[in-house]
């Protein structure tokens, strides 16, 4: 059992490590996204640099990196017992760490918001709905993708608590939200200084 779990952890990390934003930018328009805009390989920077279509594609595949490993483990376990929820959470964390610290990209990666979304869509879709509402409200009001992402991710542990998930998964979600906040540290500094870039309509 534990040997299988370790194999699944490694597989989730390796899947999460695939830098789709970088690959899409290189294949679609022969552009190195790490040297364009913010230099981030996530969906927001891809959308700004390549257009909304490619940003949405990046968002979807990065979300699937978190969703697929957790759903696969859920299929193997076939139960929603607390111990199994903990295992699913750890698999999701491995996928997120792969995205944020990609073995294929010199351990550099994205901020992990989309991959986190995929993880918790598999674990708690209702929590994702509430956090998604928070994200869209904040972005609609102030047009800061980074602010919406940070607050939404920090809201996840609270949502999981009120929905009644296990203590382990709540703590794990807090760790994940802190990792996402850490990856946004430059954005936080720009928000404080008042020079963070706002979201604007981009070309298709």
PDB file of C-alpha atoms in Angstrom, residues 9-184:
ATOM      1  CA  UNK A   9       3.211  10.827  -4.971  1.00  0.00           C
ATOM      2  CA  UNK A  10       6.138  10.814  -7.394  1.00  0.00           C
ATOM      3  CA  UNK A  11       3.807  10.480 -10.385  1.00  0.00           C
ATOM      4  CA  UNK A  12       1.674  13.393  -9.148  1.00  0.00           C
ATOM      5  CA  UNK A  13       4.776  15.537  -8.688  1.00  0.00           C
ATOM      6  CA  UNK A  14       6.069  14.696 -12.165  1.00  0.00           C
ATOM      7  CA  UNK A  15       2.684  15.433 -13.746  1.00  0.00           C
ATOM      8  CA  UNK A  16       2.448  18.691 -11.831  1.00  0.00           C
ATOM      9  CA  UNK A  17       5.960  19.585 -12.990  1.00  0.00           C
ATOM     10  CA  UNK A  18       5.021  19.695 -16.683  1.00  0.00           C
ATOM     11  CA  UNK A  19       5.343  23.434 -17.502  1.00  0.00           C
ATOM     12  CA  UNK A  20       2.406  23.677 -19.885  1.00  0.00           C
ATOM     13  CA  UNK A  21       2.491  27.476 -19.995  1.00  0.00           C
ATOM     14  CA  UNK A  22       6.106  27.376 -21.152  1.00  0.00           C
ATOM     15  CA  UNK A  23       5.467  24.575 -23.653  1.00  0.00           C
ATOM     16  CA  UNK A  24       2.376  26.282 -25.079  1.00  0.00           C
ATOM     17  CA  UNK A  25       4.187  29.587 -25.549  1.00  0.00           C
ATOM     18  CA  UNK A  26       7.136  27.884 -27.230  1.00  0.00           C
ATOM     19  CA  UNK A  27       5.018  25.763 -29.566  1.00  0.00           C
ATOM     20  CA  UNK A  28       2.253  28.280 -30.307  1.00  0.00           C
ATOM     21  CA  UNK A  29       4.217  31.429 -31.087  1.00  0.00           C
ATOM     22  CA  UNK A  30       7.882  30.492 -30.543  1.00  0.00           C
ATOM     23  CA  UNK A  31       7.968  32.694 -27.435  1.00  0.00           C
ATOM     24  CA  UNK A  32       9.770  32.120 -24.133  1.00  0.00           C
ATOM     25  CA  UNK A  33       7.082  33.089 -21.626  1.00  0.00           C
ATOM     26  CA  UNK A  34       9.667  33.200 -18.818  1.00  0.00           C
ATOM     27  CA  UNK A  35      11.198  36.249 -20.516  1.00  0.00           C
ATOM     28  CA  UNK A  36       7.904  37.972 -21.286  1.00  0.00           C
ATOM     29  CA  UNK A  37       5.689  40.093 -19.045  1.00  0.00           C
ATOM     30  CA  UNK A  38       5.973  38.955 -15.434  1.00  0.00           C
ATOM     31  CA  UNK A  39       8.022  35.927 -16.485  1.00  0.00           C
ATOM     32  CA  UNK A  40       5.509  33.588 -14.857  1.00  0.00           C
ATOM     33  CA  UNK A  41       4.417  30.445 -16.714  1.00  0.00           C
ATOM     34  CA  UNK A  42       0.841  30.619 -15.421  1.00  0.00           C
ATOM     35  CA  UNK A  43      -2.384  31.373 -17.256  1.00  0.00           C
ATOM     36  CA  UNK A  44      -2.501  35.110 -16.471  1.00  0.00           C
ATOM     37  CA  UNK A  45       0.872  35.882 -18.020  1.00  0.00           C
ATOM     38  CA  UNK A  46       0.192  33.554 -20.958  1.00  0.00           C
ATOM     39  CA  UNK A  47      -3.120  35.339 -21.621  1.00  0.00           C
ATOM     40  CA  UNK A  48      -1.443  38.740 -21.530  1.00  0.00           C
ATOM     41  CA  UNK A  49       1.408  37.667 -23.793  1.00  0.00           C
ATOM     42  CA  UNK A  50      -0.299  35.271 -26.228  1.00  0.00           C
ATOM     43  CA  UNK A  51      -3.992  36.090 -25.992  1.00  0.00           C
ATOM     44  CA  UNK A  52      -7.022  34.933 -24.039  1.00  0.00           C
ATOM     45  CA  UNK A  53      -7.387  31.654 -25.961  1.00  0.00           C
ATOM     46  CA  UNK A  54      -3.954  30.408 -24.946  1.00  0.00           C
ATOM     47  CA  UNK A  55      -4.454  31.687 -21.416  1.00  0.00           C
ATOM     48  CA  UNK A  56      -7.648  29.650 -21.061  1.00  0.00           C
ATOM     49  CA  UNK A  57      -5.941  26.546 -22.470  1.00  0.00           C
ATOM     50  CA  UNK A  58      -3.100  26.986 -19.972  1.00  0.00           C
ATOM     51  CA  UNK A  59      -5.617  27.447 -17.162  1.00  0.00           C
ATOM     52  CA  UNK A  60      -7.420  24.230 -18.103  1.00  0.00           C
ATOM     53  CA  UNK A  61      -4.354  22.007 -18.394  1.00  0.00           C
ATOM     54  CA  UNK A  62      -2.807  23.419 -15.207  1.00  0.00           C
ATOM     55  CA  UNK A  63      -6.094  22.737 -13.411  1.00  0.00           C
ATOM     56  CA  UNK A  64      -6.117  19.168 -14.718  1.00  0.00           C
ATOM     57  CA  UNK A  65      -2.626  18.649 -13.283  1.00  0.00           C
ATOM     58  CA  UNK A  66      -4.154  18.935  -9.830  1.00  0.00           C
ATOM     59  CA  UNK A  67      -7.494  17.316 -10.604  1.00  0.00           C
ATOM     60  CA  UNK A  68      -6.413  14.106 -12.353  1.00  0.00           C
ATOM     61  CA  UNK A  69      -4.035  12.704  -9.676  1.00  0.00           C
ATOM     62  CA  UNK A  70      -6.561  13.273  -6.878  1.00  0.00           C
ATOM     63  CA  UNK A  71      -9.450  11.743  -8.826  1.00  0.00           C
ATOM     64  CA  UNK A  72      -7.271   8.781  -9.760  1.00  0.00           C
ATOM     65  CA  UNK A  73      -6.385   8.158  -6.110  1.00  0.00           C
ATOM     66  CA  UNK A  74     -10.035   8.587  -5.186  1.00  0.00           C
ATOM     67  CA  UNK A  75     -10.911   5.922  -7.754  1.00  0.00           C
ATOM     68  CA  UNK A  76      -8.305   3.550  -6.306  1.00  0.00           C
ATOM     69  CA  UNK A  77      -9.414   4.086  -2.718  1.00  0.00           C
ATOM     70  CA  UNK A  78     -13.129   3.971  -3.408  1.00  0.00           C
ATOM     71  CA  UNK A  79     -13.994   5.574  -0.083  1.00  0.00           C
ATOM     72  CA  UNK A  80     -14.398   9.014   1.481  1.00  0.00           C
ATOM     73  CA  UNK A  81     -13.053   7.990   4.897  1.00  0.00           C
ATOM     74  CA  UNK A  82     -10.886  10.567   6.689  1.00  0.00           C
ATOM     75  CA  UNK A  83      -7.647   8.649   6.109  1.00  0.00           C
ATOM     76  CA  UNK A  84      -8.376   8.484   2.394  1.00  0.00           C
ATOM     77  CA  UNK A  85      -9.122  12.215   2.274  1.00  0.00           C
ATOM     78  CA  UNK A  86      -5.713  12.790   3.845  1.00  0.00           C
ATOM     79  CA  UNK A  87      -4.046  10.648   1.181  1.00  0.00           C
ATOM     80  CA  UNK A  88      -5.860  12.533  -1.578  1.00  0.00           C
ATOM     81  CA  UNK A  89      -4.723  15.813  -0.051  1.00  0.00           C
ATOM     82  CA  UNK A  90      -1.099  14.688   0.018  1.00  0.00           C
ATOM     83  CA  UNK A  91      -1.302  13.604  -3.619  1.00  0.00           C
ATOM     84  CA  UNK A  92      -2.732  17.027  -4.452  1.00  0.00           C
ATOM     85  CA  UNK A  93       0.077  18.736  -2.550  1.00  0.00           C
ATOM     86  CA  UNK A  94       2.632  16.736  -4.557  1.00  0.00           C
ATOM     87  CA  UNK A  95       1.057  17.925  -7.811  1.00  0.00           C
ATOM     88  CA  UNK A  96       1.071  21.524  -6.578  1.00  0.00           C
ATOM     89  CA  UNK A  97       4.726  21.336  -5.548  1.00  0.00           C
ATOM     90  CA  UNK A  98       5.514  19.955  -8.981  1.00  0.00           C
ATOM     91  CA  UNK A  99       3.867  22.973 -10.590  1.00  0.00           C
ATOM     92  CA  UNK A 100       5.568  25.473  -8.294  1.00  0.00           C
ATOM     93  CA  UNK A 101       8.993  23.793  -8.341  1.00  0.00           C
ATOM     94  CA  UNK A 102       9.174  21.985 -11.670  1.00  0.00           C
ATOM     95  CA  UNK A 103      11.879  19.361 -12.062  1.00  0.00           C
ATOM     96  CA  UNK A 104      11.702  19.982 -15.825  1.00  0.00           C
ATOM     97  CA  UNK A 105      12.346  23.722 -15.454  1.00  0.00           C
ATOM     98  CA  UNK A 106      15.243  23.928 -12.989  1.00  0.00           C
ATOM     99  CA  UNK A 107      12.770  23.787 -10.071  1.00  0.00           C
ATOM    100  CA  UNK A 108      11.090  27.003 -11.146  1.00  0.00           C
ATOM    101  CA  UNK A 109       7.388  27.122 -11.850  1.00  0.00           C
ATOM    102  CA  UNK A 110       4.115  28.960 -11.584  1.00  0.00           C
ATOM    103  CA  UNK A 111       2.248  30.243  -8.569  1.00  0.00           C
ATOM    104  CA  UNK A 112      -0.037  27.222  -8.384  1.00  0.00           C
ATOM    105  CA  UNK A 113      -3.500  28.781  -8.306  1.00  0.00           C
ATOM    106  CA  UNK A 114      -4.933  26.735 -11.194  1.00  0.00           C
ATOM    107  CA  UNK A 115      -3.378  23.497  -9.944  1.00  0.00           C
ATOM    108  CA  UNK A 116      -4.744  24.205  -6.465  1.00  0.00           C
ATOM    109  CA  UNK A 117      -8.155  24.721  -8.048  1.00  0.00           C
ATOM    110  CA  UNK A 118      -7.908  21.290  -9.657  1.00  0.00           C
ATOM    111  CA  UNK A 119      -6.941  19.637  -6.382  1.00  0.00           C
ATOM    112  CA  UNK A 120      -9.872  21.058  -4.450  1.00  0.00           C
ATOM    113  CA  UNK A 121     -12.350  20.599  -7.276  1.00  0.00           C
ATOM    114  CA  UNK A 122     -11.707  16.901  -6.717  1.00  0.00           C
ATOM    115  CA  UNK A 123     -11.821  17.109  -2.911  1.00  0.00           C
ATOM    116  CA  UNK A 124     -14.451  19.777  -2.212  1.00  0.00           C
ATOM    117  CA  UNK A 125     -16.256  21.334  -5.203  1.00  0.00           C
ATOM    118  CA  UNK A 126     -18.478  23.417  -2.903  1.00  0.00           C
ATOM    119  CA  UNK A 127     -15.434  25.050  -1.294  1.00  0.00           C
ATOM    120  CA  UNK A 128     -14.135  25.857  -4.781  1.00  0.00           C
ATOM    121  CA  UNK A 129     -17.460  27.486  -5.615  1.00  0.00           C
ATOM    122  CA  UNK A 130     -17.265  29.811  -2.613  1.00  0.00           C
ATOM    123  CA  UNK A 131     -13.586  30.619  -3.180  1.00  0.00           C
ATOM    124  CA  UNK A 132     -14.291  31.196  -6.867  1.00  0.00           C
ATOM    125  CA  UNK A 133     -17.002  33.683  -5.948  1.00  0.00           C
ATOM    126  CA  UNK A 134     -14.545  35.519  -3.691  1.00  0.00           C
ATOM    127  CA  UNK A 135     -11.990  35.601  -6.505  1.00  0.00           C
ATOM    128  CA  UNK A 136     -14.397  36.986  -9.101  1.00  0.00           C
ATOM    129  CA  UNK A 137     -15.841  39.592  -6.727  1.00  0.00           C
ATOM    130  CA  UNK A 138     -12.386  40.927  -5.840  1.00  0.00           C
ATOM    131  CA  UNK A 139     -11.162  40.923  -9.446  1.00  0.00           C
ATOM    132  CA  UNK A 140     -14.379  42.637 -10.575  1.00  0.00           C
ATOM    133  CA  UNK A 141     -13.951  45.353  -7.951  1.00  0.00           C
ATOM    134  CA  UNK A 142     -10.217  46.032  -8.191  1.00  0.00           C
ATOM    135  CA  UNK A 143      -9.031  44.089 -11.287  1.00  0.00           C
ATOM    136  CA  UNK A 144      -6.050  42.578  -9.477  1.00  0.00           C
ATOM    137  CA  UNK A 145      -5.718  38.895 -10.390  1.00  0.00           C
ATOM    138  CA  UNK A 146      -3.036  38.470  -7.740  1.00  0.00           C
ATOM    139  CA  UNK A 147      -5.199  39.898  -4.949  1.00  0.00           C
ATOM    140  CA  UNK A 148      -8.135  37.701  -5.923  1.00  0.00           C
ATOM    141  CA  UNK A 149      -5.899  34.626  -6.073  1.00  0.00           C
ATOM    142  CA  UNK A 150      -4.284  35.255  -2.684  1.00  0.00           C
ATOM    143  CA  UNK A 151      -7.525  35.969  -0.823  1.00  0.00           C
ATOM    144  CA  UNK A 152      -9.372  33.086  -2.500  1.00  0.00           C
ATOM    145  CA  UNK A 153      -6.623  30.605  -1.611  1.00  0.00           C
ATOM    146  CA  UNK A 154      -6.489  31.840   1.990  1.00  0.00           C
ATOM    147  CA  UNK A 155     -10.266  31.433   2.164  1.00  0.00           C
ATOM    148  CA  UNK A 156     -10.076  27.740   1.268  1.00  0.00           C
ATOM    149  CA  UNK A 157      -9.203  26.456   4.785  1.00  0.00           C
ATOM    150  CA  UNK A 158     -12.107  28.475   6.209  1.00  0.00           C
ATOM    151  CA  UNK A 159     -14.541  27.055   3.662  1.00  0.00           C
ATOM    152  CA  UNK A 160     -13.330  23.511   4.304  1.00  0.00           C
ATOM    153  CA  UNK A 161     -13.764  24.018   8.052  1.00  0.00           C
ATOM    154  CA  UNK A 162     -17.361  25.189   7.800  1.00  0.00           C
ATOM    155  CA  UNK A 163     -18.251  22.441   5.326  1.00  0.00           C
ATOM    156  CA  UNK A 164     -16.934  19.877   7.799  1.00  0.00           C
ATOM    157  CA  UNK A 165     -13.846  18.377   6.212  1.00  0.00           C
ATOM    158  CA  UNK A 166     -11.179  16.587   8.234  1.00  0.00           C
ATOM    159  CA  UNK A 167      -8.692  18.513  10.357  1.00  0.00           C
ATOM    160  CA  UNK A 168      -5.851  17.115   8.262  1.00  0.00           C
ATOM    161  CA  UNK A 169      -7.219  18.419   4.965  1.00  0.00           C
ATOM    162  CA  UNK A 170      -7.918  21.827   6.539  1.00  0.00           C
ATOM    163  CA  UNK A 171      -4.322  22.078   7.766  1.00  0.00           C
ATOM    164  CA  UNK A 172      -3.051  20.857   4.399  1.00  0.00           C
ATOM    165  CA  UNK A 173      -5.128  23.490   2.601  1.00  0.00           C
ATOM    166  CA  UNK A 174      -3.639  26.129   4.906  1.00  0.00           C
ATOM    167  CA  UNK A 175      -0.142  24.978   3.938  1.00  0.00           C
ATOM    168  CA  UNK A 176      -1.124  25.121   0.261  1.00  0.00           C
ATOM    169  CA  UNK A 177      -2.600  28.608   0.626  1.00  0.00           C
ATOM    170  CA  UNK A 178       0.575  29.816   2.357  1.00  0.00           C
ATOM    171  CA  UNK A 179       2.682  28.338  -0.457  1.00  0.00           C
ATOM    172  CA  UNK A 180       0.561  30.208  -2.996  1.00  0.00           C
ATOM    173  CA  UNK A 181       0.859  33.412  -0.968  1.00  0.00           C
ATOM    174  CA  UNK A 182       4.638  32.950  -0.809  1.00  0.00           C
ATOM    175  CA  UNK A 183       4.798  32.553  -4.592  1.00  0.00           C
ATOM    176  CA  UNK A 184       2.903  35.863  -4.844  1.00  0.00           C
TER     177      UNK A 184
END
